[in-house]
Amino acid sequence: MPPDSNVAKKSDSPVRVEARHRVRLMLTCLCDIYFGEVGISTVKILEHLNCEVLFDKEQTCCGQPPYNAGDWSAARQVAGLTMRALLESEDPVVMPSASCAAMIREGYPVLYEGMMHPEVFELGEFLVHQLKIRSWPVTTANPPAKRRVAFHRACHGRGIGLTNEQEMLVGSLPWIQLVRIAQGEQCCGFGGAFCATHGAISAGIGMEKLHNIMKAGAEEIVSGDMGCLLHLDGLIKKNKLPLRTRHFAELLAEAIAP
Amino acid sequence: MKAKPVNHPAVEAFARQLAETTRDSVRATSVKVIESRKARLVDAFPDLEATRTQASQIKDFVLANISNLLSQLEMKCRLNGVQVHWAKDAESARKIILDICKEAAPDGGTIVKAKSMATEEIHLNKHLIDVGYNVVETDLGEFVVQIDNDTPSHIVAPIIHKNRREVAKSFEREGLGPYTESPEQLAAQARKHLRERFVEAKIGISGVNFAIAESGRLVLVENEGNSRLSTTAPDTHIAIMGLEKLLPSEADLPLFLKLLAGSATGQRMTVYTHLISGPRRKDEDDGPTAVHLVILDNGRSKVLNGPYKDILKCIRCGACSYVCPVYRQVSGHAYSHVYSGPLGAVLAPALEGIEALPELAKASTLCGACEEVCPVKIPIPRMLLQLRDEAMRKGVAENPIPWTLFTFGATSGLRWRTGLKMLPMARIAKHPLKDGWTEFRELPKKEGRDFRKWWNGRS
Ligand code: SF4
């Protein structure tokens, strides 16, 4: 576990980013398929912080699904396309998923032994460590009502050394009250193809997580990875639980004046 | 029309028939240890991260220099009067131990045993009982496992899957005393029963937590005192260790003792730490007259030279199991091997070969909690992925998903965009993973705006 000095500290005054950055968006396949709003929110967030966002329409997927399933030859083919695109320019790549960022940083050097991975950032990581945002600059004139939110730290953040970055930004929104969940460090049970091949185990883990979240009195689950959200949302709907799921980028975008 | 029976992978099939009470027992202990573990280790080490790195590097050194260190250990042990035996596999280990037993107690009799996973690995008890010895497990948990004819469900906490009521019933059934659910009274009943076995035993068998190459000392840790009695009361002590259980020098010991106790049980130190330097000396009144050390290979040399080498750095603390979300749902028995949990999911196929356990590595979400708690920083998730790849390459694992279509779509921007347009149809199409998803979850629906449409509309 990271020593405390690594944990980003929250400060009170919002920081405005003066220098103009150019960043490339990697949308990720789940945003392409299901979570368009997360991609839109990501662009709004970056532009709000004075970044110029580029989007290469030829992009597809990082290759993690077959990689995790053990089909490394399929993974290499998909990763090859993404890597070539990523290496085309020097502008940093930002993506709203720690899982895909971990795939590129940790997985690519395994697939291509000893290779240097392209420079990629998870969104929260980029905001906190590159743009030095500690507290979200709220501009909306119509703040939503106060609500209790459980933040789920997606496990693949571990792979890229993420700690409380996303949580800190969400927690800085005046209308969000973060609740502490028991065994918060535990996985949600998604695990890619695992969630279908090992359905009972996956659902067991997920239901335990949801149970702990409801016990903490939250009405909304916020996380930074779409895999977790997809799986938890499926469980919530099947079991008709009084919970909803959101990506943290959507919450930050909500705070920006239209 | 009859529905096609679903073939669940072994761990999933096991989970589906597991009693909720078992899950509750496993979860309760796991949560408790993981919570105290962190507090204890953060308290014990000013920079836990650096400490784990240091421990990991010491173990790297051990693996890199293992032949030299083993020779050194053997030489020092011999100088200390410990007889050293090399066992290349389970069968030869059993034979070595049986020969020692025959010499020390030719007429059979009682053998007391302290907790040892290496003896579980070579199925020693059954073998000795078959030839007429009365083998008695003296660790409380292992004792319960033995009287219940069960197997350990966690490498440190063998009866993590049982609750107090179940233990109480077993004790009553065995006539160990009046029915009680009080842990103290249960322990007292076991102690009374076991004391007599310690007195009559001519042989004690134990494992080894650390063997120090520099001095030839064998280190054992425990909380109940039974290891002390098992290794000192009988005239003959046989210790068995996997060949990787080495530490280079005495100076390394304090670090590893604290890391092991903190990780395994959330303790500052275990109640007892035994440093065994050889048999009874001339001027000593007690202790065994003969000490044997059996060094077990049983597949380890092969692992040392392969991609899963790092798993041999393991110090058997069991923290990876306690923290593992899958382990908490399924218990150790689901792994169908002596070594369970994340450690077992790598070590078992590494030792036995991927053909023997081709699906085990897939029973993981790859969440990385195991690596995060591992005191020697073993990259378990990475090795689980390598095992999946090996199983796929060798064609020994089932591949539930044909990745060809996905790969075809994901290797061209144009095909990808065309595929995206066709996706709504996928909701009604058959997919190998669909049933596994919908059994527990609603199918996802696209909600809100489409990113690409929105982006194109802006420029
Ligand atoms: S792999 Fe690491 S955490 Fe698991 S038992 Fe071994 S040393 Fe402990």
XYZ file of C-alpha atoms and ligand atoms in Angstrom:
725
model
C 0.000 0.000 0.000
C 1.278 3.455 -0.723
C 2.810 5.498 2.064
C 0.811 8.524 3.105
C 3.120 10.978 1.403
C 1.890 9.627 -1.937
C -1.722 10.353 -1.163
C -2.768 13.531 -2.850
C -3.776 16.194 -0.361
C -6.877 18.237 -0.813
C -6.491 21.984 -0.763
C -9.238 24.535 -0.543
C -8.550 26.917 -3.378
C -9.350 25.678 -6.859
C -6.383 25.909 -9.171
C -6.813 27.270 -12.672
C -4.559 25.807 -15.259
C -2.888 28.593 -17.174
C -0.727 26.823 -19.729
C -2.573 25.318 -22.642
C -2.114 21.560 -23.020
C -2.842 19.479 -26.037
C -4.076 16.007 -25.151
C -5.308 13.036 -27.117
C -8.404 11.235 -25.939
C -8.477 7.475 -25.876
C -12.172 6.775 -25.613
C -11.940 3.057 -24.669
C -14.222 0.412 -26.113
C -16.764 0.477 -23.286
C -17.342 4.222 -23.759
C -17.695 3.600 -27.470
C -20.279 0.904 -26.902
C -22.213 1.908 -23.782
C -20.876 4.989 -22.042
C -20.936 7.817 -24.578
C -21.720 10.330 -21.826
C -18.493 9.447 -20.021
C -16.511 10.248 -23.143
C -18.396 13.518 -23.582
C -17.824 14.419 -19.929
C -14.122 13.686 -20.284
C -13.827 16.110 -23.185
C -15.786 18.787 -21.284
C -13.586 18.389 -18.215
C -10.367 18.695 -20.171
C -11.604 21.685 -22.154
C -12.823 23.332 -18.954
C -9.215 23.146 -17.794
C -7.997 24.835 -20.925
C -6.827 21.702 -22.741
C -7.165 21.180 -26.444
C -8.579 17.680 -27.009
C -7.812 15.615 -30.108
C -9.724 12.478 -31.010
C -8.456 9.952 -33.538
C -11.504 8.294 -35.082
C -9.536 5.201 -36.086
C -9.100 4.036 -32.483
C -10.718 0.855 -31.230
C -9.721 -0.954 -28.033
C -6.584 -1.467 -25.932
C -6.772 -5.248 -26.278
C -7.330 -6.063 -22.659
C -10.349 -8.381 -23.098
C -8.464 -11.096 -25.008
C -5.302 -10.416 -22.974
C -7.068 -11.207 -19.706
C -8.759 -14.202 -21.255
C -5.370 -15.650 -22.149
C -5.603 -15.180 -25.918
C -2.384 -13.244 -26.266
C -2.099 -13.586 -30.009
C -5.462 -11.830 -30.422
C -4.388 -9.294 -27.791
C -1.159 -8.562 -29.692
C -3.065 -7.847 -32.901
C -5.393 -5.354 -31.204
C -2.631 -3.832 -29.073
C -0.497 -3.399 -32.179
C -3.065 -1.084 -33.787
C -3.520 0.967 -30.637
C 0.175 1.209 -29.949
C 1.010 2.452 -33.423
C -1.632 5.145 -33.028
C -0.402 6.107 -29.564
C 3.194 6.407 -30.683
C 2.302 8.721 -33.558
C 2.547 11.930 -31.571
C 4.104 13.186 -28.369
C 0.913 14.659 -26.939
C -0.129 12.872 -23.775
C -2.981 10.386 -24.034
C -5.784 10.600 -21.487
C -8.431 7.951 -20.935
C -11.338 7.700 -18.501
C -10.325 4.217 -17.346
C -7.535 2.993 -15.081
C -8.045 -0.473 -16.427
C -7.101 0.465 -19.992
C -4.240 2.655 -18.755
C -2.937 -0.306 -16.732
C -3.225 -2.520 -19.792
C -1.019 -0.179 -21.796
C 1.498 0.454 -19.030
C 1.692 -3.021 -17.530
C 0.271 -5.336 -20.170
C 2.016 -4.079 -23.310
C 5.514 -4.642 -21.883
C 4.438 -8.226 -21.112
C 3.022 -8.779 -24.594
C 6.061 -7.163 -26.163
C 8.797 -8.106 -23.783
C 10.893 -5.236 -22.534
C 9.099 -2.638 -24.648
C 8.677 0.887 -23.345
C 4.973 1.599 -23.135
C 3.516 4.770 -24.670
C 2.794 7.647 -22.270
C -0.814 7.348 -21.153
C -2.756 8.751 -18.219
C -5.943 7.833 -16.487
C -8.174 10.910 -16.302
C -8.070 11.451 -12.506
C -4.351 10.881 -12.488
C -3.874 13.416 -15.280
C -6.011 16.033 -13.532
C -4.298 15.683 -10.158
C -0.690 14.976 -11.064
C -0.234 16.683 -14.427
C -2.660 19.593 -14.143
C -2.284 19.851 -10.339
C -6.017 20.098 -9.699
C -6.797 19.423 -6.039
C -10.306 20.697 -5.794
C -12.785 20.852 -8.640
C -13.408 24.361 -10.037
C -17.208 24.520 -9.906
C -18.811 26.976 -12.318
C -22.402 25.827 -12.585
C -25.039 28.256 -11.365
C -27.476 25.445 -10.617
C -25.788 23.042 -8.218
C -27.659 19.758 -7.780
C -29.140 18.748 -4.424
C -26.859 17.258 -1.792
C -26.489 13.489 -1.989
C -24.663 10.601 -0.328
C -22.226 8.837 -2.601
C -20.091 5.716 -2.192
C -16.836 5.863 -4.088
C -15.624 2.523 -5.394
C -11.906 2.444 -6.122
C -11.517 0.294 -9.202
C -8.828 -2.326 -8.681
C -6.869 -1.670 -11.837
C -5.930 1.696 -10.382
C -3.504 -0.345 -8.289
C -1.622 -1.253 -11.438
C -0.853 2.383 -12.221
C -0.317 3.556 -8.662
C -3.618 5.419 -8.378
C -4.710 6.156 -4.821
C -7.349 8.730 -3.919
C -7.127 11.054 -6.936
C -10.613 10.522 -8.365
C -12.169 10.349 -4.938
C -10.578 13.593 -3.843
C -11.974 15.453 -6.858
C -15.461 14.026 -6.390
C -15.310 14.755 -2.665
C -14.466 18.393 -3.371
C -17.868 18.963 -4.967
C -19.931 20.828 -2.361
C -23.083 18.761 -2.968
C -21.374 15.382 -2.633
C -21.065 13.654 0.698
C -18.739 10.657 0.450
C -19.601 7.784 2.783
C -17.124 5.234 4.104
C -17.840 1.695 2.985
C -16.784 -1.398 4.894
C -14.067 -3.413 3.115
C -13.809 -0.624 0.594
C -10.556 -2.069 -0.741
C -12.361 -5.145 -2.041
C -12.956 -5.767 -5.731
C -16.489 -5.511 -7.192
C -16.205 -8.959 -8.781
C -16.294 -7.960 -12.457
C -13.028 -9.395 -13.791
C -13.835 -9.379 -17.529
C -14.918 -12.757 -18.919
C -14.656 -14.039 -15.338
C -18.002 -12.417 -14.544
C -19.714 -14.805 -16.951
C -17.565 -17.935 -16.664
C -17.567 -17.672 -12.861
C -20.956 -15.996 -12.548
C -21.935 -17.123 -9.056
C -18.607 -16.072 -7.546
C -18.625 -12.774 -9.418
C -22.201 -11.990 -8.354
C -21.408 -13.061 -4.783
C -18.535 -10.586 -4.607
C -20.625 -7.864 -6.253
C -23.607 -8.341 -3.957
C -21.348 -8.142 -0.922
C -20.015 -4.843 -2.219
C -23.544 -3.511 -2.863
C -24.659 -4.663 0.572
C -21.796 -2.757 2.213
C -22.614 0.305 0.129
C -26.282 0.291 1.113
C -25.337 -0.230 4.751
C -23.274 2.930 4.531
C -26.396 4.806 3.471
C -25.354 5.767 -0.056
C -27.774 6.180 -2.936
C -25.197 6.381 -5.683
C -21.989 4.501 -6.541
C -19.276 6.432 -8.273
C -16.236 4.818 -9.815
C -13.625 5.412 -12.466
C -13.918 2.213 -14.481
C -16.748 1.209 -16.782
C -16.281 -2.538 -16.254
C -17.124 -2.225 -12.557
C -20.048 0.072 -13.329
C -21.497 -2.195 -16.004
C -21.392 -5.221 -13.715
C -22.674 -3.440 -10.598
C -25.454 -1.766 -12.568
C -26.530 -5.139 -13.964
C -26.726 -6.558 -10.448
C -28.586 -3.517 -9.135
C -31.221 -3.726 -11.861
C -31.663 -7.480 -11.634
C -32.120 -7.253 -7.856
C -34.078 -3.981 -8.001
C -31.844 -2.250 -5.463
C -32.256 1.457 -4.604
C -28.887 2.433 -6.071
C -27.545 3.989 -9.244
C -24.075 4.051 -10.791
C -22.115 6.973 -12.259
C -18.640 7.539 -13.626
C -16.692 10.221 -11.763
C -16.179 12.182 -14.972
C -19.942 12.689 -15.199
C -20.004 14.197 -11.711
C -17.208 16.622 -12.511
C -18.861 17.600 -15.805
C -22.097 18.245 -13.926
C -20.304 21.048 -12.088
C -19.401 22.932 -15.249
C -21.643 25.774 -16.438
C -23.151 24.926 -19.817
C -36.429 -29.378 -25.507
C -33.961 -30.096 -22.762
C -31.617 -27.308 -21.760
C -27.980 -28.022 -22.386
C -26.269 -28.665 -19.051
C -23.820 -25.908 -18.213
C -20.259 -26.971 -17.541
C -18.952 -24.676 -14.885
C -15.226 -24.460 -14.221
C -14.278 -26.389 -11.059
C -13.949 -23.415 -8.713
C -17.288 -21.979 -9.846
C -18.984 -25.370 -9.514
C -17.592 -25.683 -6.004
C -18.837 -22.215 -5.063
C -22.349 -23.023 -6.241
C -22.766 -25.856 -3.775
C -20.962 -24.231 -0.840
C -22.989 -23.675 2.337
C -23.601 -20.052 3.271
C -22.340 -20.778 6.810
C -18.969 -21.849 5.398
C -18.721 -18.622 3.431
C -19.603 -16.669 6.568
C -16.844 -18.372 8.571
C -14.238 -17.755 5.882
C -15.286 -14.149 5.433
C -15.350 -13.340 9.158
C -11.787 -14.535 9.786
C -10.477 -13.058 6.551
C -11.873 -9.606 7.252
C -10.566 -9.665 10.809
C -7.011 -10.677 9.915
C -6.763 -8.227 7.029
C -7.857 -5.367 9.271
C -5.384 -6.153 12.061
C -2.649 -6.972 9.565
C -2.522 -3.491 8.180
C -2.575 -1.753 11.553
C 0.153 -4.052 12.844
C 2.500 -3.752 9.903
C 2.157 0.003 9.580
C 2.934 0.177 13.271
C 5.918 -2.172 13.035
C 7.636 -0.615 10.051
C 8.080 3.117 9.477
C 8.084 2.531 5.727
C 6.200 -0.649 4.963
C 6.647 -0.258 1.225
C 10.419 -0.133 1.577
C 10.358 -3.065 3.982
C 8.433 -5.220 1.526
C 10.872 -4.271 -1.209
C 13.768 -5.229 1.023
C 12.193 -8.590 1.892
C 11.412 -9.199 -1.763
C 15.034 -8.514 -2.726
C 16.364 -10.850 -0.037
C 14.154 -13.577 -1.471
C 15.352 -12.721 -4.998
C 18.878 -13.191 -3.718
C 17.915 -16.567 -2.252
C 16.478 -17.782 -5.543
C 19.432 -16.475 -7.541
C 21.936 -18.226 -5.268
C 19.930 -21.197 -4.221
C 22.449 -23.986 -4.878
C 25.192 -22.235 -2.957
C 22.894 -21.387 -0.083
C 21.568 -24.931 0.096
C 25.117 -26.329 0.209
C 25.940 -23.886 2.936
C 22.830 -24.881 4.866
C 23.654 -28.556 4.527
C 27.214 -28.050 5.718
C 26.185 -25.949 8.709
C 23.448 -28.390 9.638
C 25.879 -31.284 9.590
C 28.304 -29.337 11.785
C 25.394 -28.751 14.159
C 24.669 -32.461 14.258
C 21.541 -32.298 12.108
C 21.242 -35.095 9.561
C 20.301 -33.735 6.143
C 18.355 -35.669 3.512
C 17.440 -34.632 -0.028
C 14.085 -35.671 -1.415
C 13.535 -35.171 -5.128
C 9.832 -35.912 -4.987
C 6.985 -36.800 -2.642
C 7.643 -40.496 -2.862
C 11.301 -40.246 -1.934
C 10.453 -37.842 0.910
C 7.944 -40.327 2.305
C 10.472 -43.134 2.032
C 13.199 -41.135 3.785
C 10.829 -40.267 6.612
C 9.497 -43.787 6.915
C 13.044 -45.184 7.118
C 13.891 -42.755 9.911
C 10.693 -43.714 11.733
C 11.393 -47.422 11.384
C 14.768 -46.952 12.958
C 13.556 -44.690 15.762
C 10.382 -46.611 16.532
C 10.539 -50.063 14.915
C 7.430 -51.258 16.738
C 5.206 -48.419 15.551
C 3.639 -46.125 18.138
C 2.715 -42.470 18.318
C 4.149 -39.744 16.102
C 3.277 -36.176 17.095
C 3.083 -33.612 14.318
C 3.362 -29.863 14.331
C 1.625 -27.967 11.530
C 3.401 -28.363 8.199
C 2.137 -27.718 4.692
C 5.076 -29.669 3.233
C 3.795 -32.836 4.943
C 0.336 -32.107 3.519
C 1.928 -31.699 0.100
C 3.467 -35.194 0.235
C 0.406 -36.734 1.954
C 2.614 -38.005 4.722
C -0.004 -38.796 7.373
C -1.888 -41.337 5.323
C 1.323 -43.063 4.394
C 2.532 -43.394 8.003
C -0.888 -44.419 9.284
C -1.114 -47.109 6.581
C 2.018 -48.777 7.906
C 0.726 -48.710 11.465
C 1.894 -45.484 13.118
C -0.483 -43.455 15.248
C 0.057 -40.015 13.726
C -1.434 -37.189 15.791
C -1.752 -33.595 14.612
C -1.078 -31.338 17.591
C -1.899 -27.913 16.169
C -5.460 -27.223 17.264
C -6.717 -26.480 13.758
C -4.911 -29.420 12.200
C -6.191 -31.626 15.013
C -9.769 -30.742 14.076
C -8.971 -31.365 10.400
C -7.642 -34.776 11.367
C -10.545 -35.919 13.545
C -13.000 -34.695 10.910
C -11.130 -36.456 8.140
C -10.991 -33.090 6.371
C -8.218 -31.114 4.649
C -6.876 -27.648 5.523
C -8.796 -24.803 3.896
C -6.160 -22.120 4.457
C -2.395 -22.499 4.733
C -2.258 -20.704 8.093
C -5.799 -21.183 9.407
C -6.666 -24.771 8.445
C -10.218 -24.672 9.834
C -11.143 -21.208 8.616
C -14.192 -22.861 6.988
C -15.626 -24.162 10.260
C -17.475 -22.337 12.987
C -17.245 -22.954 16.705
C -20.410 -25.042 16.809
C -19.043 -27.462 14.240
C -15.802 -27.835 16.194
C -17.750 -28.378 19.420
C -19.782 -31.157 17.802
C -16.648 -32.888 16.520
C -15.071 -32.791 19.984
C -18.216 -34.236 21.530
C -18.352 -36.978 18.907
C -14.735 -37.926 19.634
C -15.461 -38.103 23.354
C -12.929 -35.414 24.226
C -15.158 -33.963 26.965
C -18.610 -32.560 27.675
C -20.167 -30.422 24.892
C -18.938 -26.851 25.019
C -18.680 -23.962 22.584
C -16.210 -22.022 24.698
C -12.916 -21.715 22.796
C -10.945 -21.895 26.047
C -12.645 -25.086 27.159
C -12.297 -26.655 23.728
C -8.597 -25.841 23.752
C -8.309 -27.310 27.248
C -9.966 -30.538 26.122
C -7.600 -30.845 23.179
C -4.608 -30.036 25.348
C -5.488 -32.747 27.844
C -5.855 -35.286 25.068
C -2.638 -34.210 23.341
C -0.442 -34.061 26.465
C -0.645 -37.825 26.740
C 0.366 -38.199 23.092
C 3.436 -35.984 23.615
C 4.515 -38.201 26.518
C 4.199 -41.447 24.587
C 5.591 -40.247 21.219
C 9.068 -41.307 20.165
C 9.043 -39.170 17.029
C 8.020 -35.594 16.330
C 7.558 -34.228 12.811
C 7.431 -30.532 11.948
C 7.777 -28.143 9.074
C 10.230 -25.239 8.895
C 9.369 -21.560 8.551
C 12.879 -20.374 7.793
C 16.167 -22.210 7.438
C 19.186 -19.957 7.848
C 22.044 -20.857 5.532
C 24.676 -18.931 7.485
C 24.119 -20.836 10.730
C 22.141 -23.929 9.833
C 19.421 -22.884 12.236
C 15.861 -24.012 11.686
C 13.260 -21.473 12.682
C 9.676 -22.369 13.614
C 6.944 -19.988 14.709
C 3.642 -20.822 16.372
C 1.107 -19.659 18.942
C 0.043 -22.742 20.832
C 3.224 -24.354 22.162
C 2.553 -27.613 20.385
C 5.483 -27.161 18.001
C 7.818 -26.793 20.953
C 6.574 -30.050 22.458
C 6.551 -31.857 19.117
C 10.146 -30.895 18.402
C 11.597 -31.364 21.870
C 9.687 -34.062 23.785
C 10.272 -37.064 21.461
C 13.771 -38.462 21.007
C 13.690 -37.986 17.258
C 12.715 -34.783 15.476
C 12.162 -34.798 11.724
C 11.799 -31.405 10.059
C 10.741 -31.117 6.442
C 11.075 -28.013 4.272
C 10.581 -26.988 0.681
C 14.004 -26.100 -0.695
C 13.069 -22.435 -1.115
C 12.478 -21.754 2.572
C 15.922 -20.263 3.021
C 17.180 -17.042 4.477
C 20.792 -16.115 3.772
C 21.803 -14.895 7.207
C 20.798 -14.514 10.832
C 20.527 -10.783 10.312
C 17.601 -11.315 7.933
C 15.515 -13.079 10.532
C 13.997 -10.223 12.591
C 12.592 -8.597 9.446
C 11.004 -11.826 8.245
C 9.658 -12.809 11.669
C 7.840 -9.495 11.979
C 6.595 -9.556 8.391
C 5.340 -13.117 8.706
C 3.536 -12.605 12.014
C 1.989 -9.323 10.899
C 0.864 -10.675 7.536
C -0.332 -14.083 8.724
C -2.188 -13.261 11.909
C -1.915 -9.530 12.492
C 0.440 -10.116 15.409
C 3.537 -8.162 16.371
C 5.299 -11.476 16.939
C 4.040 -15.008 17.244
C 3.769 -16.314 20.813
C 6.629 -18.766 20.285
C 9.693 -18.592 18.074
C 11.910 -21.657 18.060
C 15.491 -21.581 16.884
C 16.645 -25.146 16.463
C 20.376 -25.543 16.237
C 20.694 -29.313 16.518
C 20.064 -32.279 18.803
C 20.610 -32.372 22.556
C 24.222 -31.644 23.530
C 26.186 -33.571 26.118
C 25.609 -30.991 28.818
C 21.871 -30.678 28.128
C 19.127 -32.545 29.973
C 16.440 -32.616 27.344
C 15.685 -32.222 23.678
C 15.765 -34.823 20.923
C 18.819 -37.028 20.532
C 18.463 -36.991 16.753
C 17.374 -34.185 14.434
C 16.754 -34.805 10.726
C 16.153 -32.214 8.043
C 14.416 -33.363 4.863
C 14.812 -30.880 2.008
C 12.038 -31.316 -0.512
C 12.234 -30.530 -4.207
C 9.040 -32.096 -5.601
C 8.891 -29.894 -8.707
C 10.508 -26.802 -7.268
C 13.713 -26.976 -9.328
C 11.571 -27.030 -12.441
C 9.616 -23.983 -11.231
C 12.885 -22.188 -10.449
C 13.883 -22.375 -14.079
C 10.541 -21.281 -15.491
C 8.266 -18.233 -15.749
C 6.645 -18.793 -12.351
C 9.894 -18.697 -10.396
C 8.785 -15.731 -8.263
C 6.132 -17.818 -6.535
C 9.000 -19.599 -4.739
C 9.660 -16.385 -2.811
C 6.492 -17.111 -0.848
C 6.837 -17.272 2.931
C 3.397 -18.911 3.386
C 1.768 -16.096 5.324
C -1.660 -16.662 3.778
C -2.449 -12.935 3.527
C -3.169 -13.229 -0.199
C -5.957 -15.705 0.550
C -7.476 -13.621 3.317
C -7.661 -10.556 1.090
C -8.772 -12.344 -2.082
C -12.427 -11.687 -2.995
C -12.664 -15.024 -4.788
C -11.138 -16.971 -1.913
C -13.619 -15.329 0.451
C -16.467 -16.649 -1.688
C -15.190 -20.172 -2.238
C -12.853 -21.208 0.657
C -9.600 -23.080 0.171
C -11.159 -26.390 -0.768
C -12.354 -24.978 -4.093
C -8.778 -24.954 -5.361
C -8.561 -28.766 -5.115
C -4.936 -28.580 -4.055
C -3.006 -28.384 -0.785
C -2.012 -24.836 -1.690
C -5.103 -22.688 -2.090
C -5.958 -19.040 -2.684
C -3.944 -16.793 -5.010
C -0.712 -18.482 -3.925
C -2.157 -21.878 -4.802
C -3.631 -20.683 -8.080
C -0.049 -20.069 -9.222
C 1.968 -22.616 -7.232
C -0.303 -25.597 -7.847
C -0.227 -25.464 -11.670
C 3.427 -24.418 -11.568
C 4.311 -27.559 -9.583
C 1.898 -29.974 -11.226
C 2.047 -28.630 -14.774
C -0.582 -26.588 -16.605
C -2.162 -29.734 -18.080
C -3.176 -30.876 -14.591
C -4.879 -27.609 -13.600
C -5.575 -25.684 -16.807
C -8.564 -23.617 -15.597
C -7.433 -22.641 -12.102
C -5.774 -19.357 -13.087
C -9.068 -18.165 -14.570
C -10.773 -18.198 -11.185
C -9.586 -14.661 -10.477
C -10.767 -11.125 -11.113
C -7.115 -10.013 -11.367
C -7.898 -7.309 -8.840
C -4.334 -7.274 -7.532
C -5.194 -7.262 -3.820
C -2.921 -10.295 -3.345
C 0.133 -8.557 -4.723
C -0.665 -5.488 -2.671
C -0.581 -7.402 0.635
C 2.153 -9.892 -0.219
C 5.076 -9.277 2.170
C 7.557 -10.249 -0.550
C 5.710 -8.513 -3.406
C 5.077 -11.548 -5.580
C 3.408 -10.423 -8.837
C 0.609 -12.982 -8.601
C -1.777 -11.342 -11.130
C 0.933 -11.226 -13.770
C 1.630 -14.919 -13.291
C -2.082 -15.766 -13.431
C -2.143 -14.079 -16.826
C 0.926 -16.021 -17.940
C -0.744 -19.251 -16.851
C -3.836 -18.353 -18.894
C -1.647 -17.678 -21.884
C 0.244 -20.956 -21.417
C -3.004 -22.928 -21.133
C -4.329 -21.306 -24.292
C -1.145 -21.806 -26.289
C -0.985 -25.454 -25.336
C -4.655 -25.885 -26.093
C -5.409 -27.382 -22.684
C -7.943 -24.809 -21.469
C -11.398 -24.230 -22.793
C -11.771 -20.942 -24.591
C -15.356 -19.861 -24.031
C -14.991 -16.848 -26.293
C -13.865 -16.996 -29.890
C -11.838 -13.829 -30.078
C -11.563 -13.948 -33.849
C -14.612 -11.769 -34.509
C -13.620 -9.234 -31.864
C -10.065 -9.140 -33.174
C -11.260 -8.714 -36.735
C -13.348 -5.722 -35.669
C -10.807 -4.184 -33.325
C -7.900 -4.210 -35.775
C -9.389 -1.677 -38.178
C -11.035 1.637 -37.430
C -13.504 1.184 -40.264
C -14.575 -2.302 -39.253
C -14.816 -1.136 -35.636
C -17.176 1.714 -36.539
C -19.277 -0.606 -38.683
C -19.405 -3.064 -35.803
C -20.563 -0.352 -33.415
C -23.538 0.343 -35.660
C -24.489 -3.320 -35.616
C -24.235 -3.665 -31.857
C -27.906 -3.180 -30.992
C -28.426 -6.507 -32.760
C -26.026 -8.169 -30.337
C -28.670 -7.825 -27.660
C -30.727 -10.469 -29.348
C -27.845 -12.513 -30.758
C -26.394 -15.507 -28.975
C -23.077 -14.983 -27.296
C -21.095 -17.553 -25.334
C -20.918 -15.263 -22.323
C -24.485 -14.020 -22.385
C -26.081 -16.688 -20.198
C -23.353 -16.336 -17.603
C -24.056 -12.600 -17.516
C -27.856 -12.648 -17.481
C -28.150 -15.362 -14.852
C -27.238 -12.696 -12.294
C -27.509 -9.350 -14.080
C -29.661 -7.347 -16.435
C -28.198 -6.884 -19.896
C -26.638 -3.435 -20.247
C -28.359 -0.853 -22.437
C -26.721 2.094 -24.072
C -27.879 5.173 -22.219
C -27.388 8.823 -23.096
C -25.667 10.173 -26.192
C -23.306 8.391 -28.536
C -19.802 9.830 -28.273
C -18.839 9.674 -31.926
C -22.091 11.287 -33.082
C -21.617 14.055 -30.527
C -17.996 14.598 -31.550
C -18.813 14.691 -35.251
C -21.620 17.137 -34.567
C -19.225 19.582 -32.895
C -16.737 20.036 -35.680
S 2.166 -15.363 -2.000
Fe 2.766 -13.655 -0.661
S 0.864 -13.149 0.447
Fe 0.544 -15.195 -0.460
S 1.139 -16.619 1.145
Fe 2.958 -16.268 -0.116
S 4.064 -14.616 0.901
Fe 1.989 -14.608 1.736
